[in-house]
Coordinates of C-alpha atoms in Angstrom, one line a residue:
L1432 CA 101.4 102.1 155.5
F1433 CA 103.7 99.0 155.0
C1434 CA 102.5 97.5 158.3
L1435 CA 98.8 98.1 157.5
F1436 CA 99.0 96.7 154.0
P1437 CA 101.6 93.9 153.9
A1438 CA 99.8 92.3 150.9
L1439 CA 100.5 95.4 148.9
L1440 CA 104.2 94.9 149.4
L1441 CA 104.0 91.2 148.4
S1442 CA 102.0 92.1 145.2
Q1443 CA 104.8 94.4 144.1
N1444 CA 107.4 91.5 144.0
N1445 CA 107.9 90.6 140.4
N1446 CA 109.0 87.0 139.8
F1447 CA 110.6 86.3 136.5
R1448 CA 111.5 82.9 135.1
Q1449 CA 114.0 82.5 132.2
W1450 CA 113.9 80.0 129.4
S1451 CA 116.9 79.4 127.1
S1452 CA 118.3 76.7 124.9
K1453 CA 118.9 74.6 128.0
E1454 CA 115.1 74.3 128.3
G1455 CA 114.5 73.5 124.6
L1456 CA 114.5 76.8 122.7
P1457 CA 116.2 76.4 119.3
Q1458 CA 118.2 79.5 120.2
S1459 CA 118.0 82.5 122.5
D1460 CA 117.5 85.1 119.8
I1461 CA 113.7 85.7 119.9
H1462 CA 112.3 88.0 117.2
C1463 CA 108.5 87.7 117.8
I1464 CA 106.0 86.0 120.2
K1465 CA 102.3 85.2 119.5
Q1466 CA 99.7 83.4 121.7
D1467 CA 97.2 81.5 119.5
K1468 CA 93.5 81.0 120.2
R1469 CA 94.2 77.7 122.0
G1470 CA 96.6 79.3 124.4
Y1471 CA 99.8 78.0 123.0
I1472 CA 102.8 80.4 122.8
W1473 CA 104.6 80.5 119.5
L1474 CA 108.1 82.0 119.2
G1475 CA 109.9 83.1 116.1
T1476 CA 113.7 82.8 116.4
G1477 CA 116.8 83.1 114.2
E1478 CA 116.5 79.4 113.6
G1479 CA 112.9 78.7 113.0
I1480 CA 109.8 78.5 115.2
C1481 CA 108.8 76.7 118.4
Q1482 CA 105.6 76.1 120.3
F1483 CA 105.4 76.4 124.1
D1484 CA 102.6 74.7 126.0
G1485 CA 103.6 76.1 129.4
K1486 CA 105.9 73.2 130.3
K1487 CA 107.9 72.3 127.2
F1488 CA 109.0 73.6 123.8
K1489 CA 108.4 71.9 120.5
S1490 CA 110.5 73.1 117.6
Y1491 CA 109.6 72.9 113.9
S1492 CA 112.2 72.7 111.1
K1493 CA 112.6 71.6 107.5
K1494 CA 111.9 68.0 108.4
D1495 CA 108.4 69.1 109.6
G1496 CA 107.9 71.1 106.4
F1497 CA 108.9 74.5 107.7
N1498 CA 111.2 76.1 105.2
G1499 CA 112.1 79.4 106.9
N1500 CA 115.0 80.2 109.1
S1501 CA 114.9 83.7 110.7
V1502 CA 111.2 84.4 111.7
R1503 CA 110.3 88.0 112.1
C1504 CA 106.5 88.0 112.5
I1505 CA 103.6 85.7 113.4
M1506 CA 99.9 86.2 112.7
E1507 CA 96.8 84.1 113.3
D1508 CA 94.0 84.4 110.7
H1509 CA 90.2 84.1 111.1
L1510 CA 90.4 80.3 110.4
G1511 CA 92.9 79.8 113.2
R1512 CA 95.8 79.2 110.7
L1513 CA 99.2 80.6 111.8
W1514 CA 101.2 82.6 109.4
F1515 CA 105.0 82.9 109.9
G1516 CA 107.0 85.6 108.0
S1517 CA 110.6 84.5 107.6
D1518 CA 113.7 85.1 105.4
Q1519 CA 112.3 82.6 103.0
G1520 CA 108.8 84.0 102.5
I1521 CA 105.7 82.9 104.4
E1522 CA 104.8 79.6 106.0
V1523 CA 101.1 78.9 106.7
Y1524 CA 100.3 76.3 109.4
D1525 CA 96.8 74.8 109.7
G1526 CA 97.7 72.6 112.6
Y1527 CA 98.7 69.6 110.5
K1528 CA 101.1 70.8 107.8
F1529 CA 102.9 73.9 106.4
K1530 CA 102.2 75.6 103.2
T1531 CA 104.9 77.8 101.7
I1532 CA 104.2 81.1 100.0
G1533 CA 107.4 82.4 98.4
K1534 CA 108.7 83.9 95.2
S1535 CA 107.7 80.9 93.1
Q1536 CA 104.1 81.5 94.3
G1537 CA 104.3 85.2 93.2
L1538 CA 105.5 86.8 96.4
A1539 CA 107.5 90.0 95.8
G1540 CA 110.5 89.7 98.1
S1541 CA 111.6 86.9 100.3
S1542 CA 112.2 88.4 103.8
V1543 CA 108.8 89.1 105.4
L1544 CA 108.8 91.6 108.2
C1545 CA 105.1 92.1 108.9
L1546 CA 101.7 90.4 108.4
L1547 CA 98.1 91.7 108.7
E1548 CA 94.7 90.2 108.1
D1549 CA 92.1 92.9 107.2
D1550 CA 88.4 93.0 107.8
F1551 CA 87.8 91.6 104.3
K1552 CA 89.9 88.5 105.3
N1553 CA 92.7 89.5 102.9
V1554 CA 96.3 89.1 104.2
W1555 CA 98.9 91.7 103.7
A1556 CA 102.7 91.0 103.8
G1557 CA 105.4 93.6 104.0
T1558 CA 108.9 92.6 103.0
D1559 CA 112.4 93.9 103.4
D1560 CA 113.3 93.4 99.7
G1561 CA 110.1 93.5 97.6
G1562 CA 107.6 96.0 99.1
L1563 CA 104.0 95.1 99.8
N1564 CA 102.0 92.0 98.9
Q1565 CA 98.3 91.1 99.2
I1566 CA 97.3 87.5 99.6
I1567 CA 93.8 86.2 99.1
S1568 CA 92.7 82.6 100.1
S1569 CA 91.2 80.9 97.0
G1570 CA 90.7 77.6 98.7
K1571 CA 91.8 75.6 101.7
D1572 CA 95.4 75.4 100.5
S1573 CA 95.4 77.8 97.6
F1574 CA 96.4 81.5 97.7
L1575 CA 96.4 84.3 95.1
V1576 CA 99.4 86.6 95.6
T1577 CA 99.5 90.1 94.2
A1578 CA 102.6 92.2 94.3
L1579 CA 101.2 95.7 94.9
G1580 CA 104.3 97.7 94.2
K1581 CA 103.9 97.4 90.5
K1582 CA 100.1 97.3 90.5
L1583 CA 99.6 100.5 92.6
G1584 CA 102.8 102.3 91.8
L1585 CA 104.4 101.8 95.2
D1586 CA 108.2 101.7 95.6
K1587 CA 110.0 98.6 96.9
A1588 CA 111.2 100.3 100.2
P1589 CA 111.2 98.0 103.2
V1590 CA 107.8 97.6 104.9
F1591 CA 108.1 97.4 108.6
D1592 CA 104.5 97.5 109.9
L1593 CA 100.9 97.5 108.8
L1594 CA 97.7 98.7 110.3
E1595 CA 94.0 98.8 109.3
D1596 CA 92.0 101.7 110.6
S1597 CA 88.3 102.0 111.4
N1598 CA 87.6 103.2 107.8
K1599 CA 89.2 100.0 106.3
K1600 CA 92.3 102.0 105.2
I1601 CA 95.6 100.2 105.3
W1602 CA 98.5 102.2 106.7
V1603 CA 101.9 101.0 105.5
A1604 CA 105.0 102.0 107.4
T1605 CA 108.1 102.0 105.1
F1606 CA 111.6 103.4 104.9
A1607 CA 110.2 105.9 102.3
G1608 CA 107.4 107.4 104.5
I1609 CA 103.8 106.2 105.0
N1610 CA 101.5 104.8 102.3
I1611 CA 97.7 104.9 103.0
L1612 CA 95.6 102.5 100.8
S1613 CA 91.9 103.3 100.6
P1614 CA 89.6 100.6 99.2
K1615 CA 88.0 101.6 95.9
G1616 CA 86.1 98.7 94.2
D1617 CA 88.6 96.0 93.4
T1618 CA 91.6 98.3 93.7
Y1619 CA 93.0 101.0 96.1
D1620 CA 93.6 104.7 96.0
V1621 CA 97.1 105.5 97.3
Q1622 CA 98.1 108.5 99.4
N1623 CA 101.8 109.0 100.3
L1624 CA 103.0 110.9 103.3
S1625 CA 106.7 111.7 103.1
G1626 CA 109.3 114.5 103.1
S1627 CA 110.6 116.8 105.8
S1628 CA 107.8 119.3 105.2
T1629 CA 105.2 116.6 106.2
L1630 CA 106.8 114.1 108.5
P1631 CA 109.7 114.4 111.0
S1632 CA 111.3 111.3 109.3
D1633 CA 110.5 109.0 106.3
R1634 CA 112.0 106.0 108.2
I1635 CA 108.9 104.6 109.8
L1636 CA 109.3 101.4 111.9
C1637 CA 106.0 100.9 113.6
I1638 CA 102.3 102.0 113.8
A1639 CA 99.8 101.8 116.7
K1640 CA 96.3 103.1 117.2
D1641 CA 95.1 104.4 120.6
T1642 CA 91.6 104.3 122.2
K1643 CA 90.8 107.8 120.9
G1644 CA 91.6 106.9 117.3
F1645 CA 94.9 108.7 117.0
L1646 CA 97.6 106.9 115.1
W1647 CA 101.2 106.8 116.5
F1648 CA 104.3 106.2 114.5
G1649 CA 107.8 105.2 115.7
T1650 CA 110.7 106.3 113.5
Y1651 CA 114.3 105.2 113.1
D1652 CA 115.8 108.5 113.9
S1653 CA 113.2 111.1 114.9
G1654 CA 111.3 109.7 117.9
V1655 CA 107.5 109.2 117.6
F1656 CA 104.7 111.3 116.1
R1657 CA 100.9 111.3 116.3
L1658 CA 98.4 111.8 113.5
N1659 CA 94.7 112.1 113.2
S1660 CA 93.0 109.3 111.2
D1661 CA 92.9 111.5 108.1
G1662 CA 96.7 112.1 108.2
T1663 CA 96.6 115.6 109.6
G1664 CA 97.3 117.2 113.0
I1665 CA 100.9 116.0 113.5
V1666 CA 102.3 116.1 117.0
K1667 CA 106.0 115.2 117.5
Y1668 CA 107.8 113.7 120.5
N1669 CA 111.6 113.2 120.6
K1670 CA 114.6 113.6 122.9
E1671 CA 114.3 117.3 122.8
N1672 CA 110.9 117.1 124.7
G1673 CA 111.6 114.2 127.0
L1674 CA 111.7 111.0 125.0
S1675 CA 114.5 108.7 126.1
G1676 CA 115.7 108.0 122.5
N1677 CA 114.9 108.8 118.9
S1678 CA 114.8 105.2 117.6
V1679 CA 111.4 103.6 118.4
W1680 CA 110.6 100.0 117.5
K1681 CA 107.6 97.9 118.2

């Protein structure tokens, strides 16, 4: 087989190239990576962000208007603006300048762990210290920020991930279970899934949707589990049935 198909052998050789601070990275602690619509690679690090064009890195710091330090998430919206979630709130980059969305602009919490733009073009921001926020663009550089914890009666547990399903519901992964927000006029109905009788763990770290519409959840201490889109039909996977570990991150 190897003699007949030598090209198959060659195709199985994986070539890796490593980049570090020697090549221009601000540091080697990379928290998140995003490729934008123009093809540039953006990296969130423990000391700000940098852009990679395939050859060289360009770093952005406070002298460029970027106020964050440790960057945990990156999102590109429908206008091509890049949103960076950091330990100092959110930085929005339009290709020319940065706009800060922090506590002084109404953001609940300062350390942003996840970002999502929904089908209504609203942006959702989950924080480590202030719960969930919704951000609506009210102009080119203007944003209306709503802290949803108080408005919808949500607690301020850390929000680690966000997902919008095919029914426009927002699924919120927290350290206090799962919140499901269903649009209802200009507000949302809230359903909470939590407790040992419902979920294998309330410490939810990540969410993903597969091609069949099932939702998958990674937990801090109980492996992964799968739900139907209506929150029923739980199927659990952990170390007891073959999973390599019980802590599952994105």
